[in-house]
């Protein structure tokens, strides 16, 4: 079923490790422009909005011809920012796209949209994780037989007491929601496991809702930029293309 989908790119100016990172230059363009141009390559979005709390980012996006909206600086997370923006649009669903992934493969947006069009109210992605499995900054997910999330963790899951060579999946932080479920989700009370792991998506599972998880077909490397060192790594990858 074809549905109308809004793509939202939350882009907050403040960051404890890298203030102002959406405006950090990658060659001749700010990072937020690299992200926006990748998102535009998706086949499924009816509109794209950068949701920001800073006028410098707002003006930057408008200067390169993109669409942006101001949102309050005291919102707790990008999901809340995306829901607030979605109220202004007549759409069926929202895909929340990280504003710090300039190497994003637009195929991933289409994959999330496909799961929403199949009738799921919440969807995300994962890929096989072969290296750096103990790294707590890499979030893992375990799946049911029907590819719904059972749990997300910064720890290595599953723990293989018996060696069965089960795949380890890395969660990819792109989310799709029906507009109705997104509104419900942000109203849900905080939950213990979500707070313990500092993983927002666990709140959905703790309130007994389901998250459909697709195993992406994308082979491209995507690096979330959290530090200046991450940004330099992105520059090196793009330089080799």
CSV table of C-alpha atoms in Angstrom, one decimal:
chain,number,residue,atom,x,y,z
A,1,UNK,CA,0.0,0.0,0.0
A,2,UNK,CA,1.4,3.3,-1.1
A,3,UNK,CA,1.6,5.8,1.8
A,4,UNK,CA,2.7,9.4,2.2
A,5,UNK,CA,6.0,9.6,4.1
A,6,UNK,CA,7.7,12.6,5.7
A,7,UNK,CA,11.5,12.4,6.2
A,8,UNK,CA,12.7,14.3,9.2
A,9,UNK,CA,16.4,15.0,9.9
A,10,UNK,CA,16.9,16.2,13.5
A,11,UNK,CA,19.9,18.5,13.8
A,12,UNK,CA,20.7,20.0,17.2
A,13,UNK,CA,23.5,22.5,17.6
A,14,UNK,CA,24.5,21.5,21.1
A,15,UNK,CA,26.7,18.4,21.5
A,16,UNK,CA,28.9,17.7,24.5
A,17,UNK,CA,31.5,16.0,22.4
A,18,UNK,CA,31.2,18.1,19.2
A,19,UNK,CA,29.2,21.4,19.4
A,20,UNK,CA,27.9,22.7,16.1
A,21,UNK,CA,28.7,19.5,14.3
A,22,UNK,CA,25.8,19.8,11.7
A,23,UNK,CA,27.7,22.9,10.3
A,24,UNK,CA,31.2,21.2,10.3
A,25,UNK,CA,32.6,21.3,6.9
A,26,UNK,CA,33.3,18.2,4.8
A,27,UNK,CA,35.3,19.6,2.0
A,28,UNK,CA,33.2,22.5,0.6
A,29,UNK,CA,29.8,21.6,2.3
A,30,UNK,CA,28.5,21.5,5.8
A,31,UNK,CA,27.7,18.0,7.1
A,32,UNK,CA,24.0,18.7,7.2
A,33,UNK,CA,24.0,19.4,3.5
A,34,UNK,CA,25.8,16.0,2.8
A,35,UNK,CA,23.1,14.3,4.8
A,36,UNK,CA,20.2,16.2,3.1
A,37,UNK,CA,21.5,15.4,-0.4
A,38,UNK,CA,21.8,11.7,0.5
A,39,UNK,CA,18.2,11.7,1.8
A,40,UNK,CA,17.0,13.4,-1.4
A,41,UNK,CA,18.1,10.3,-3.3
A,42,UNK,CA,15.4,8.2,-1.7
A,43,UNK,CA,12.5,7.2,-3.9
A,44,UNK,CA,9.8,7.3,-1.3
A,45,UNK,CA,9.7,10.6,0.7
A,46,UNK,CA,7.0,13.1,0.0
A,47,UNK,CA,8.9,15.8,1.8
A,48,UNK,CA,12.2,16.3,3.8
A,49,UNK,CA,12.5,18.6,6.7
A,50,UNK,CA,15.6,19.4,8.9
A,51,UNK,CA,14.3,19.9,12.5
A,52,UNK,CA,16.7,22.1,14.3
A,53,UNK,CA,17.0,24.3,17.4
A,54,UNK,CA,19.4,26.8,16.0
A,55,UNK,CA,19.0,29.6,13.5
A,56,UNK,CA,22.5,29.1,12.1
A,57,UNK,CA,21.5,25.6,11.0
A,58,UNK,CA,18.1,26.8,9.8
A,59,UNK,CA,19.7,29.5,7.6
A,60,UNK,CA,22.4,27.1,6.4
A,61,UNK,CA,19.7,24.6,5.1
A,62,UNK,CA,17.7,27.3,3.5
A,63,UNK,CA,20.8,28.7,1.8
A,64,UNK,CA,21.4,25.5,0.0
A,65,UNK,CA,17.7,25.2,-1.0
A,66,UNK,CA,16.6,22.7,1.7
A,67,UNK,CA,13.6,22.8,4.0
A,68,UNK,CA,14.0,23.4,7.7
A,69,UNK,CA,11.9,24.2,10.7
A,70,UNK,CA,12.8,25.6,14.2
A,71,UNK,CA,11.9,23.4,17.2
A,72,UNK,CA,12.5,24.2,20.9
A,73,UNK,CA,16.0,23.6,22.3
A,74,UNK,CA,14.7,21.9,25.4
A,75,UNK,CA,13.2,18.9,23.6
A,76,UNK,CA,14.6,15.6,25.0
A,77,UNK,CA,15.5,13.9,21.8
A,78,UNK,CA,15.3,13.8,18.0
A,79,UNK,CA,12.2,11.6,18.1
A,80,UNK,CA,10.3,14.3,19.9
A,81,UNK,CA,11.6,16.9,17.4
A,82,UNK,CA,10.4,14.7,14.5
A,83,UNK,CA,6.9,14.3,16.0
A,84,UNK,CA,6.6,18.0,16.6
A,85,UNK,CA,7.5,18.7,12.9
A,86,UNK,CA,5.1,16.0,11.7
A,87,UNK,CA,2.1,17.9,13.1
A,88,UNK,CA,2.5,20.4,10.2
A,89,UNK,CA,2.1,17.8,7.5
A,90,UNK,CA,-0.7,15.6,6.1
A,91,UNK,CA,1.3,12.3,6.0
A,92,UNK,CA,0.8,8.7,7.0
A,93,UNK,CA,4.2,8.0,8.4
A,94,UNK,CA,7.5,9.6,9.4
A,95,UNK,CA,11.1,8.4,8.9
A,96,UNK,CA,13.5,9.8,11.4
A,97,UNK,CA,17.0,10.0,9.8
A,98,UNK,CA,20.1,10.8,11.8
A,99,UNK,CA,21.6,14.2,11.0
A,100,UNK,CA,25.1,13.1,11.7
A,101,UNK,CA,25.5,10.3,9.1
A,102,UNK,CA,26.8,12.0,5.9
A,103,UNK,CA,27.5,8.5,4.3
A,104,UNK,CA,23.9,7.3,4.7
A,105,UNK,CA,22.8,5.0,1.9
A,106,UNK,CA,19.4,6.2,0.7
A,107,UNK,CA,18.5,2.6,0.0
A,108,UNK,CA,18.0,2.3,3.8
A,109,UNK,CA,15.3,4.9,3.8
A,110,UNK,CA,13.5,2.9,1.1
A,111,UNK,CA,13.8,-0.3,3.1
A,112,UNK,CA,12.2,1.3,6.1
A,113,UNK,CA,9.4,2.7,4.0
A,114,UNK,CA,8.7,-0.8,2.6
A,115,UNK,CA,8.2,-2.2,6.1
A,116,UNK,CA,5.8,0.7,6.9
A,117,UNK,CA,3.9,0.1,3.7
A,118,UNK,CA,3.5,-3.5,4.6
A,119,UNK,CA,1.5,-2.5,7.7
A,120,UNK,CA,4.1,-2.2,10.5
A,121,UNK,CA,3.7,0.8,12.8
A,122,UNK,CA,7.4,0.9,13.8
A,123,UNK,CA,10.4,-0.2,11.7
A,124,UNK,CA,14.2,0.0,11.8
A,125,UNK,CA,17.2,-1.8,10.3
A,126,UNK,CA,20.2,-3.9,11.2
A,127,UNK,CA,23.2,-5.6,9.6
A,128,UNK,CA,25.5,-8.4,10.3
A,129,UNK,CA,28.3,-7.4,12.8
A,130,UNK,CA,31.5,-9.2,12.3
A,131,UNK,CA,34.1,-7.0,14.1
A,132,UNK,CA,34.3,-4.9,17.2
A,133,UNK,CA,31.5,-6.9,18.8
A,134,UNK,CA,32.3,-5.9,22.4
A,135,UNK,CA,32.2,-2.1,21.6
A,136,UNK,CA,29.4,-0.6,23.8
A,137,UNK,CA,29.0,2.3,21.3
A,138,UNK,CA,27.8,-0.3,18.7
A,139,UNK,CA,24.2,-1.2,19.6
A,140,UNK,CA,23.2,-4.8,19.0
A,141,UNK,CA,19.7,-6.3,18.4
A,142,UNK,CA,18.3,-9.8,18.6
A,143,UNK,CA,15.4,-10.8,16.5
A,144,UNK,CA,12.4,-13.1,16.7
A,145,UNK,CA,11.7,-15.7,14.0
A,146,UNK,CA,9.5,-13.1,12.2
A,147,UNK,CA,12.2,-10.3,12.4
A,148,UNK,CA,10.7,-8.3,15.3
A,149,UNK,CA,13.1,-6.9,17.8
A,150,UNK,CA,13.4,-8.9,21.0
A,151,UNK,CA,16.0,-6.7,22.7
A,152,UNK,CA,18.6,-4.0,22.0
A,153,UNK,CA,21.7,-3.7,24.0
A,154,UNK,CA,25.2,-2.2,24.2
A,155,UNK,CA,26.4,-5.5,25.4
A,156,UNK,CA,27.1,-8.4,23.1
A,157,UNK,CA,23.8,-10.3,22.6
A,158,UNK,CA,23.1,-13.2,22.4
A,159,UNK,CA,25.7,-14.7,24.8
A,160,UNK,CA,26.6,-17.9,23.2
A,161,UNK,CA,27.0,-20.4,26.0
A,162,UNK,CA,26.5,-23.1,23.3
A,163,UNK,CA,28.3,-22.3,20.1
A,164,UNK,CA,25.6,-22.3,17.4
A,165,UNK,CA,27.2,-19.6,15.2
A,166,UNK,CA,24.1,-17.4,15.4
A,167,UNK,CA,24.5,-14.0,13.7
A,168,UNK,CA,25.2,-10.9,15.7
A,169,UNK,CA,23.3,-7.9,14.4
A,170,UNK,CA,24.3,-4.3,14.6
A,171,UNK,CA,21.3,-1.9,14.9
A,172,UNK,CA,21.2,0.9,12.4
A,173,UNK,CA,19.7,4.1,13.9
A,174,UNK,CA,17.1,4.9,11.3
A,175,UNK,CA,13.4,4.7,12.4
A,176,UNK,CA,10.1,4.7,10.7
A,177,UNK,CA,6.8,5.2,12.4
A,178,UNK,CA,3.2,5.7,11.4
A,179,UNK,CA,2.2,9.2,12.4
A,180,UNK,CA,-0.3,7.9,14.9
A,181,UNK,CA,2.2,5.6,16.6
A,182,UNK,CA,4.8,8.3,16.7
A,183,UNK,CA,2.4,10.5,18.7
A,184,UNK,CA,1.7,7.6,21.0
A,185,UNK,CA,5.3,6.7,21.5
A,186,UNK,CA,6.5,10.1,22.7
A,187,UNK,CA,3.7,10.1,25.3
A,188,UNK,CA,4.9,6.8,26.8
A,189,UNK,CA,6.5,7.1,30.3
A,190,UNK,CA,10.2,6.4,30.7
A,191,UNK,CA,11.2,2.8,31.4
A,192,UNK,CA,14.0,1.2,33.4
A,193,UNK,CA,15.8,-0.7,30.7
A,194,UNK,CA,15.7,2.2,28.3
A,195,UNK,CA,17.3,4.4,31.0
A,196,UNK,CA,19.8,1.7,32.0
A,197,UNK,CA,21.1,1.1,28.5
A,198,UNK,CA,20.5,4.7,27.4
A,199,UNK,CA,18.7,3.4,24.3
A,200,UNK,CA,15.5,5.2,23.6
A,201,UNK,CA,14.0,2.4,21.4
A,202,UNK,CA,13.8,0.0,24.4
A,203,UNK,CA,10.9,2.1,25.7
A,204,UNK,CA,8.8,0.8,22.9
A,205,UNK,CA,9.5,-2.9,23.8
A,206,UNK,CA,9.0,-2.3,27.5
A,207,UNK,CA,5.5,-1.0,26.8
A,208,UNK,CA,4.7,-4.1,24.8
A,209,UNK,CA,4.8,-2.6,21.3
A,210,UNK,CA,6.6,-4.2,18.4
A,211,UNK,CA,9.5,-3.0,16.2
A,212,UNK,CA,9.9,-4.6,12.8
A,213,UNK,CA,13.6,-5.0,11.9
A,214,UNK,CA,14.8,-5.3,8.4
A,215,UNK,CA,18.3,-6.7,7.5
A,216,UNK,CA,19.6,-4.1,5.1
A,217,UNK,CA,20.9,-5.0,1.7
A,218,UNK,CA,23.2,-2.0,1.7
A,219,UNK,CA,26.9,-2.8,1.8
A,220,UNK,CA,28.0,0.8,2.2
A,221,UNK,CA,29.8,2.0,5.3
A,222,UNK,CA,27.9,4.6,7.3
A,223,UNK,CA,29.7,6.3,10.2
A,224,UNK,CA,27.8,8.4,12.8
A,225,UNK,CA,29.8,11.5,13.5
A,226,UNK,CA,30.1,12.0,17.2
A,227,UNK,CA,33.6,13.5,17.4
A,228,UNK,CA,36.0,15.5,15.3
A,229,UNK,CA,37.9,12.3,14.8
A,230,UNK,CA,34.8,10.6,13.3
A,231,UNK,CA,34.5,13.6,10.9
A,232,UNK,CA,38.1,13.1,9.7
A,233,UNK,CA,37.4,9.5,9.0
A,234,UNK,CA,34.4,10.5,6.9
A,235,UNK,CA,36.5,12.9,5.0
A,236,UNK,CA,39.1,10.2,4.2
A,237,UNK,CA,36.3,7.8,3.0
A,238,UNK,CA,34.8,10.5,0.7
A,239,UNK,CA,38.3,11.4,-0.6
A,240,UNK,CA,38.8,7.9,-1.8
A,241,UNK,CA,35.6,7.8,-3.8
